[in-house]
Coordinates of C-alpha atoms in Angstrom, one line a residue:
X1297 CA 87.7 103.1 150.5
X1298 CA 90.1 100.7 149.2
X1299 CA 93.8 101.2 150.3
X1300 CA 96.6 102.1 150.3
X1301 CA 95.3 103.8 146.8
X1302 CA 94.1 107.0 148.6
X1303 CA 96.1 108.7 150.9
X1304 CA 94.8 111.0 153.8
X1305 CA 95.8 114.7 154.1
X1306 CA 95.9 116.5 157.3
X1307 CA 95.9 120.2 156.9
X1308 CA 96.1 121.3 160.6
X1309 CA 97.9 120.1 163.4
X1310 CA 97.2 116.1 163.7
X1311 CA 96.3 116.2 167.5
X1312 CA 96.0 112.7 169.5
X1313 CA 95.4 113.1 173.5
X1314 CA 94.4 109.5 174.1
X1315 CA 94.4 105.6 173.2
X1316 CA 95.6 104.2 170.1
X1317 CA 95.1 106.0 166.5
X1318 CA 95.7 103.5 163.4
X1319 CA 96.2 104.8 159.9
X1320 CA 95.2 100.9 158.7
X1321 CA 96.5 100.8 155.1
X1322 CA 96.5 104.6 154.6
X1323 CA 99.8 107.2 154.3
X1324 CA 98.4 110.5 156.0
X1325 CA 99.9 113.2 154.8
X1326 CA 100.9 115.7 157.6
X1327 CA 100.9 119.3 155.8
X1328 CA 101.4 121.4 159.6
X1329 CA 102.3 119.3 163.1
X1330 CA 101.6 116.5 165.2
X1331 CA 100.9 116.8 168.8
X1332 CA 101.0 113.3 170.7
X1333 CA 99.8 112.5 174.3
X1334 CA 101.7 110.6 176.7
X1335 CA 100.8 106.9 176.3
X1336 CA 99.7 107.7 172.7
X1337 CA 100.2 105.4 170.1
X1338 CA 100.3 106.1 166.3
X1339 CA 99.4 103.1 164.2
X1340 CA 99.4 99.2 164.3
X1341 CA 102.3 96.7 164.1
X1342 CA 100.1 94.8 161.5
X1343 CA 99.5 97.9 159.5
X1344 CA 101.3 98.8 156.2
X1345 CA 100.5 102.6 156.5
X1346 CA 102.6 105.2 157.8
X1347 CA 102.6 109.0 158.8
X1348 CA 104.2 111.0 156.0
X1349 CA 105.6 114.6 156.7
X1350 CA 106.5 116.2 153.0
X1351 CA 105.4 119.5 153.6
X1352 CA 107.4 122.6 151.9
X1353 CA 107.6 123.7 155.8
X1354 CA 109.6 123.5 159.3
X1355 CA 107.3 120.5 160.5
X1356 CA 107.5 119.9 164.3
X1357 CA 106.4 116.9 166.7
X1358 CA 105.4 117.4 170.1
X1359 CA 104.9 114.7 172.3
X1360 CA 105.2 113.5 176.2
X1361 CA 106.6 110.2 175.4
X1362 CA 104.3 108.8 172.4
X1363 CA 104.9 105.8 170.0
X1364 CA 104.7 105.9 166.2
X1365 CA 104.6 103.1 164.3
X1366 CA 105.8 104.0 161.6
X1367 CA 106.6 107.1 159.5
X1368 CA 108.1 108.6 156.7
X1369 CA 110.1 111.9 156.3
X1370 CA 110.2 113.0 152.7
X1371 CA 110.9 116.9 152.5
X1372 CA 112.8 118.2 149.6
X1373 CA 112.5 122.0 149.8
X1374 CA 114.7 124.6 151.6
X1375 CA 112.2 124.1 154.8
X1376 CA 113.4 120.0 155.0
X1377 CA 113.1 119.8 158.7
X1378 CA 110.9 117.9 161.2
X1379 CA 112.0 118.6 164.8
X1380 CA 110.9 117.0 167.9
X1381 CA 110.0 119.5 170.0
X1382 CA 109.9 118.5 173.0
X1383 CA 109.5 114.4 174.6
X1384 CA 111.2 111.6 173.7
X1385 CA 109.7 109.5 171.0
X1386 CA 109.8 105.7 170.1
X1387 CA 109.5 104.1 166.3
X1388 CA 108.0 100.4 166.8
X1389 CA 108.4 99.8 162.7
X1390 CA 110.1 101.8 160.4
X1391 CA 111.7 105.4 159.9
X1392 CA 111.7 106.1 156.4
X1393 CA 114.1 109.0 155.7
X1394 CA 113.9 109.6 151.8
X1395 CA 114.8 113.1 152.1
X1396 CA 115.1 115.8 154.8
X1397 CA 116.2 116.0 158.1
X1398 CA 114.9 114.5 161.3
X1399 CA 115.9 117.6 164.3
X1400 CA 115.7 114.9 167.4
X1401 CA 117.8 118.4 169.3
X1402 CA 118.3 117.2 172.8
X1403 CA 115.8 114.3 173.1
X1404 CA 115.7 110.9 173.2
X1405 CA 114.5 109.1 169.5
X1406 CA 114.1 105.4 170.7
X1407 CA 113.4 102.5 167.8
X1408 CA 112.2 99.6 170.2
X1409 CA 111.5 96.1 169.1
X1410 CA 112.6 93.6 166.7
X1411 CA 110.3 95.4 163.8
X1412 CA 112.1 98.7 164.7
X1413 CA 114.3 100.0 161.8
X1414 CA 115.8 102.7 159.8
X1415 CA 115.3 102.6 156.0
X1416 CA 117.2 105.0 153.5
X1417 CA 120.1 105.5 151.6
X1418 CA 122.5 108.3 150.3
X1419 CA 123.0 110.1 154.0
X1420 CA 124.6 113.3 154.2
X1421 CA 123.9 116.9 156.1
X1422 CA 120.5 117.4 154.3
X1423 CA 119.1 113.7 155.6
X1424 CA 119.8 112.9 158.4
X1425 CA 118.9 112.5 162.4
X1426 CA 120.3 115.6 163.6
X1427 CA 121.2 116.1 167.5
X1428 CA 121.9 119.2 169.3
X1429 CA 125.5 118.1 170.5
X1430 CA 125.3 118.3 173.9
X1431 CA 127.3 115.8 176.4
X1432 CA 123.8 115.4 178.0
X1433 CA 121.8 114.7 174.8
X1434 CA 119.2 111.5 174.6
X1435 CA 120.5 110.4 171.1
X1436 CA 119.8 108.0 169.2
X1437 CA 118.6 104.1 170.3
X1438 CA 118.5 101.5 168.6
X1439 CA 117.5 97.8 169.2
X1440 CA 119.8 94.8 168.5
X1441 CA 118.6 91.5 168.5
X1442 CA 120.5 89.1 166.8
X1443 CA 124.2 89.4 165.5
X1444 CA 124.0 92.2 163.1
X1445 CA 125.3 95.7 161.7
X1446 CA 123.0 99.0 162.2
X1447 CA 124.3 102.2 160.9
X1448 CA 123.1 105.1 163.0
X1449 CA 122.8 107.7 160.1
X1450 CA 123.6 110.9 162.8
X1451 CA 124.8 114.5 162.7
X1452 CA 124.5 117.5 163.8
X1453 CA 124.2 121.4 163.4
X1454 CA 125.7 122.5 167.0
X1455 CA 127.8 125.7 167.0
X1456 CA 125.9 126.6 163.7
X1457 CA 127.9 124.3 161.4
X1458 CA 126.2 121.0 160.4
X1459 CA 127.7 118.0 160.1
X1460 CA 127.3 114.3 159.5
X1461 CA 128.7 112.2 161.6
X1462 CA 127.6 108.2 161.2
X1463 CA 127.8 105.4 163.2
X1464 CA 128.1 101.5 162.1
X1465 CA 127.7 99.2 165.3
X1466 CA 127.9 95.3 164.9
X1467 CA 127.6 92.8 167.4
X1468 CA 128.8 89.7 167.9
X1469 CA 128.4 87.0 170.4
X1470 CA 124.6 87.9 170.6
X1471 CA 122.8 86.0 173.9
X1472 CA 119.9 88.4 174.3
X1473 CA 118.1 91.6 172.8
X1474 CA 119.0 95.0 174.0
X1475 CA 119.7 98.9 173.6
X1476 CA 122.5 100.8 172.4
X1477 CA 122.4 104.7 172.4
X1478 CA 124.5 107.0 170.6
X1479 CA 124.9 110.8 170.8
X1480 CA 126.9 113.4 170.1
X1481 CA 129.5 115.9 172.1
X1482 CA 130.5 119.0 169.8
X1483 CA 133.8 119.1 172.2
X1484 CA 136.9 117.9 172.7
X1485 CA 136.4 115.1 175.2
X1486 CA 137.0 116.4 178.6
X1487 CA 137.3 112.8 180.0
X1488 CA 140.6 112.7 178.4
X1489 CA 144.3 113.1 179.7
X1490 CA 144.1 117.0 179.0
X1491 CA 145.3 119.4 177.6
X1492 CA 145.4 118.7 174.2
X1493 CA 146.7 119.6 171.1
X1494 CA 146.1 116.8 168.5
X1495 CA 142.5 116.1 168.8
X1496 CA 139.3 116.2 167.4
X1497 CA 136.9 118.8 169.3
X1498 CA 134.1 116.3 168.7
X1499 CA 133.3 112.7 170.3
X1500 CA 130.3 110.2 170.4
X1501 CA 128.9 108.8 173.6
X1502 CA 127.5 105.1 173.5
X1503 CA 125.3 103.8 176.4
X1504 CA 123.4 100.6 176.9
X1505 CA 120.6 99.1 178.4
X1506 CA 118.1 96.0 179.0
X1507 CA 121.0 93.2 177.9
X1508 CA 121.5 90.5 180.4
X1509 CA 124.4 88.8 178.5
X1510 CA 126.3 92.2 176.5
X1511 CA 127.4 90.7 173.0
X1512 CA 130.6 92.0 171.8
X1513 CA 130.7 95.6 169.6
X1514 CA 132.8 96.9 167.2
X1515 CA 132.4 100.6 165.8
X1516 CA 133.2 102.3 163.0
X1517 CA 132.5 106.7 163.8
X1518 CA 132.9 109.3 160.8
X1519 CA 134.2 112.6 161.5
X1520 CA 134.0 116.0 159.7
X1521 CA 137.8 117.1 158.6
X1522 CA 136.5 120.7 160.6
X1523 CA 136.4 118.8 164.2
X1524 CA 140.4 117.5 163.0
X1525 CA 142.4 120.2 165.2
X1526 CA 146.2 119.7 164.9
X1527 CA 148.0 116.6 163.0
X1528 CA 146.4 113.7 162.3
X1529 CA 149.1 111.9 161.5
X1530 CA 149.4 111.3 165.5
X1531 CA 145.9 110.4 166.1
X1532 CA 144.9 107.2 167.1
X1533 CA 141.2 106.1 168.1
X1534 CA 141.2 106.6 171.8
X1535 CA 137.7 106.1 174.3
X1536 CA 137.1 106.8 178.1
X1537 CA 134.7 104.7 180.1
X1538 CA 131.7 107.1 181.5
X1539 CA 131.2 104.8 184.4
X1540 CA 133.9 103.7 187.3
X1541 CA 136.3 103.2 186.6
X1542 CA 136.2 105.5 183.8
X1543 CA 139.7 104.0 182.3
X1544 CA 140.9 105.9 179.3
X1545 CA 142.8 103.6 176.3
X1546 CA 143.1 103.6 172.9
X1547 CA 143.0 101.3 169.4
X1548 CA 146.6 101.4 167.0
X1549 CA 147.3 104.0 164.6
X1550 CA 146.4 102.1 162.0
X1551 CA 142.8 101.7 163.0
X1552 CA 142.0 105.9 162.1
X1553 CA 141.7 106.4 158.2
X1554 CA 142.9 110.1 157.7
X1555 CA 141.3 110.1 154.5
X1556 CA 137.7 108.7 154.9
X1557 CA 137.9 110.5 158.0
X1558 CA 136.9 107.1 159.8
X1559 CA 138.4 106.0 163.4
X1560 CA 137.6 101.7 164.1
X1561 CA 137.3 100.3 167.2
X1562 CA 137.8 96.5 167.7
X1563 CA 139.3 96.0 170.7
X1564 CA 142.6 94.4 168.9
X1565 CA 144.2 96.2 165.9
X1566 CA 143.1 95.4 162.4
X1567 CA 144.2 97.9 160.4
X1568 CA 141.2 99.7 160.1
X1569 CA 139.5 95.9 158.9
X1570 CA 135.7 96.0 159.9
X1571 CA 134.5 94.4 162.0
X1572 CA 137.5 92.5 164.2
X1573 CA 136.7 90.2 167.3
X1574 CA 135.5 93.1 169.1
X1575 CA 134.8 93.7 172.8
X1576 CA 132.7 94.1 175.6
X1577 CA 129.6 96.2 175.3
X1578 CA 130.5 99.0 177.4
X1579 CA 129.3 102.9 178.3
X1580 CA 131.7 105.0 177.1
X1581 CA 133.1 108.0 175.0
X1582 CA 135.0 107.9 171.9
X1583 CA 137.0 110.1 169.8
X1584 CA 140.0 110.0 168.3
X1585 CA 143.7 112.4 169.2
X1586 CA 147.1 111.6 170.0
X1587 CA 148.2 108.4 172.5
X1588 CA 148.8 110.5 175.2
X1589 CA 145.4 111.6 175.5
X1590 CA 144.1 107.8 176.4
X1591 CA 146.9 107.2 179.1
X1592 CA 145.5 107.1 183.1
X1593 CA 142.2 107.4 184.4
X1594 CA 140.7 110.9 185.1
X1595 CA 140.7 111.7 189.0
X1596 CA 137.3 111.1 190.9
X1597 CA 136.3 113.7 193.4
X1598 CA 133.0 113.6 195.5
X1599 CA 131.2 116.8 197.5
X1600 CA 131.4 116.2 201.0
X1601 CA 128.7 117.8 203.8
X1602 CA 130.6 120.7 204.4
X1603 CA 128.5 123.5 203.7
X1604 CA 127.6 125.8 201.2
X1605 CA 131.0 126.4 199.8
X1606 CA 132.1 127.1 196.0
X1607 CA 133.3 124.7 193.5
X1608 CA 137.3 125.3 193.9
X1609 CA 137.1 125.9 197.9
X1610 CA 139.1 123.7 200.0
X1611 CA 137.3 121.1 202.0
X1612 CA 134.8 120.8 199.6
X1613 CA 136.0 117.8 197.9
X1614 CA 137.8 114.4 198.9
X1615 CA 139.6 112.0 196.7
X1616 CA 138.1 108.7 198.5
X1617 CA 134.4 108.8 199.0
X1618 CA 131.6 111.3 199.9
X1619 CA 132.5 110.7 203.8
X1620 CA 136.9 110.6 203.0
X1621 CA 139.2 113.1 204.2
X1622 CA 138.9 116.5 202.2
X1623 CA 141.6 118.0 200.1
X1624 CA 142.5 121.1 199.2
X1625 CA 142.3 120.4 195.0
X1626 CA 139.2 120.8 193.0
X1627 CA 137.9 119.0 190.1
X1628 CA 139.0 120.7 187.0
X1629 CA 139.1 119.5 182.8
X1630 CA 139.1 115.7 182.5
X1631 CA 138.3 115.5 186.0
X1632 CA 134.9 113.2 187.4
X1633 CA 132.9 115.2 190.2
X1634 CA 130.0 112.6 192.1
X1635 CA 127.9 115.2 193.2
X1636 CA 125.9 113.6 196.3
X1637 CA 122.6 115.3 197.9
X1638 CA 123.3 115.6 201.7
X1639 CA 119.8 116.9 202.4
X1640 CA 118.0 121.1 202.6
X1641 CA 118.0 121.3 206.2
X1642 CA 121.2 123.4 206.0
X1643 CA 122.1 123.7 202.1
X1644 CA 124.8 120.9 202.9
X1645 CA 124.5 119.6 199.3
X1646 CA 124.9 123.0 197.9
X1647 CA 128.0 123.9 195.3
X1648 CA 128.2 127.4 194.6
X1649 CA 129.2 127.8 190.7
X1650 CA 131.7 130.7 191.8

């Protein structure tokens, strides 16, 4: 039949174990849930159909590491949600969030390629990609190819309250295409100079990959007022590296806007101007709290093969290297731990969570 004047509807679960499914010119309208093999693929780059999930219930995709072209999440009801339920998943084209929410939980949403986007407007807590808000989570990743601005339109429900929580990235100094991964922490940063006091009990974790040359980023991360814990006045936008030498700084004061609940990061102050010069690509956490919070670098501690012993016995740990000389501290909040596996023969490389 001619297209795209007829869409298709799928009243069960949409079920692909194998090879390459392409919708053509056709929406399909998915009324239940989509169940995607690994090695699947969902579509053509070439075609101008999509997968639409509109349903007036929870909708869920299960999948073992599939690709969807593209797809469209337009869900209006009370039930608004499509949830990944299990896999990672990557968009080769284009997300199309016109209402809902996209429930990516702990997983890993990828958008790979230079066709790879997210279209939409009008973001808030009932359309949005939600994430469970763990330290661990896969997040959200996106592809950058050129010298450009991508807002990563991200919340999340963790501890029963939902948020949103965006991210605007922009690059600069682009040499090559690559990855950049946001996620969520529903916690006060533990890689920071702890305790704490003035803080947010929330921070965002940025990773990337597959750059040979990293451009320069600047960032721009949205908070919800009910993650501001003490006086804001004193908070400045503060990040810790997640990699050695996990070094802890911070932006000025005048780079956090206590009103539009928005901290900037461009490596030199601008007043909250977006974007600046920027810096370095680089892993790491960010957040925003008082200056003292950003000061040193957390302590690094690493197992040694000592035997089975618990977490806060003494010669369990040394402060130089898995084979250093032990010492009689453990690793406790802000701390790093590099857990090493010595081996099953004796249960060397055991910890005992005591």
């Amino acid at each position: 039949r001619a297209a795209p004047n007829a869409a298709i509807q799928v009243n069960g679960t949409f079920t692909v174990t194998r090879g390459l499914f392409d919708y053509g010119a056709f929406r399909l309208a998915i009324n239940e849930n989509v169940s995607l093999s690994s090695g699947v693929t969902v579509g053509r780059t070439s075609s101008t159909g999509r997968l639409v999930f509109g349903a007036t219930v929870d909708q869920t995709i299960t999948t073992l590491g599939a690709t969807i072209v593209s797809m469209e999440i337009n869900k209006t009801t009370a039930n608004r949600t499509v949830s990944l339920a299990s896999g990672n998943l990557t968009i080769t084209g284009t997300l199309t969030l016109t209402d809902g929410i996209f429930n990516i939980n702990t997983r890993r949403l990828t958008f790979n390629g230079a066709s790879a986007a997210i279209s939409g407007t009008g973001y808030s807590t009932t359309k949005m990609i939600q994430m469970a808000g763990n330290a661990g989570d896969g997040g959200l990743e996106m592809y950058f190819n050129a010298n450009e601005t991508i807002v990563y339109p991200i919340g999340t429900n963790a501890n029963s309250s939902v948020r949103y929580s965006p991210v605007t990235a922009t690059t600069q100094s682009f040499a090559d295409d690559g990855l950049i991964r946001i996620s969520i922490e529903d916690r006060l940063l533990q890689l920071a100079n702890l305790p704490a006091t003035n803080s947010l009990s929330y921070n965002w974790r940025a990773n990337h990959s597959n750059f040979t040359t990293l451009p320069r980023i600047s960032y721009q991360f949205t908070y919800d007022q009910t993650d501001a814990d003490g006086s804001e006045a004193s908070y400045v936008p503060g990040k810790v590296l997640t990699g050695t030498p996990f070094t802890r700084s911070s932006e000025d004061g005048t780079d956090i806007n206590t009103t539009t609940n928005v901290l900037t990061f461009n490596g030199t102050t601008t007043g909250g101007g977006f974007p600046g010069a920027g810096f370095t690509l680089e892993n790491a956490a960010y957040t925003g709290g008082s200056n003292g919070m950003f000061t040193g670098t957390p302590e690094t501690y690493y197992n040694l093969n000592t035997g089975q012993l618990g977490w806060e016995d003494n010669n369990k740990w040394s402060l130089i290297s898995h084979t250093g000389s032990a010492t009689n501290q453990s690793p406790g909040p802000g701390d790093i731990a590099i857990v090493r596996n010595f081996g099953e023969a004796n249960g060397n490389a055991w910890i005992i969570m005591d």
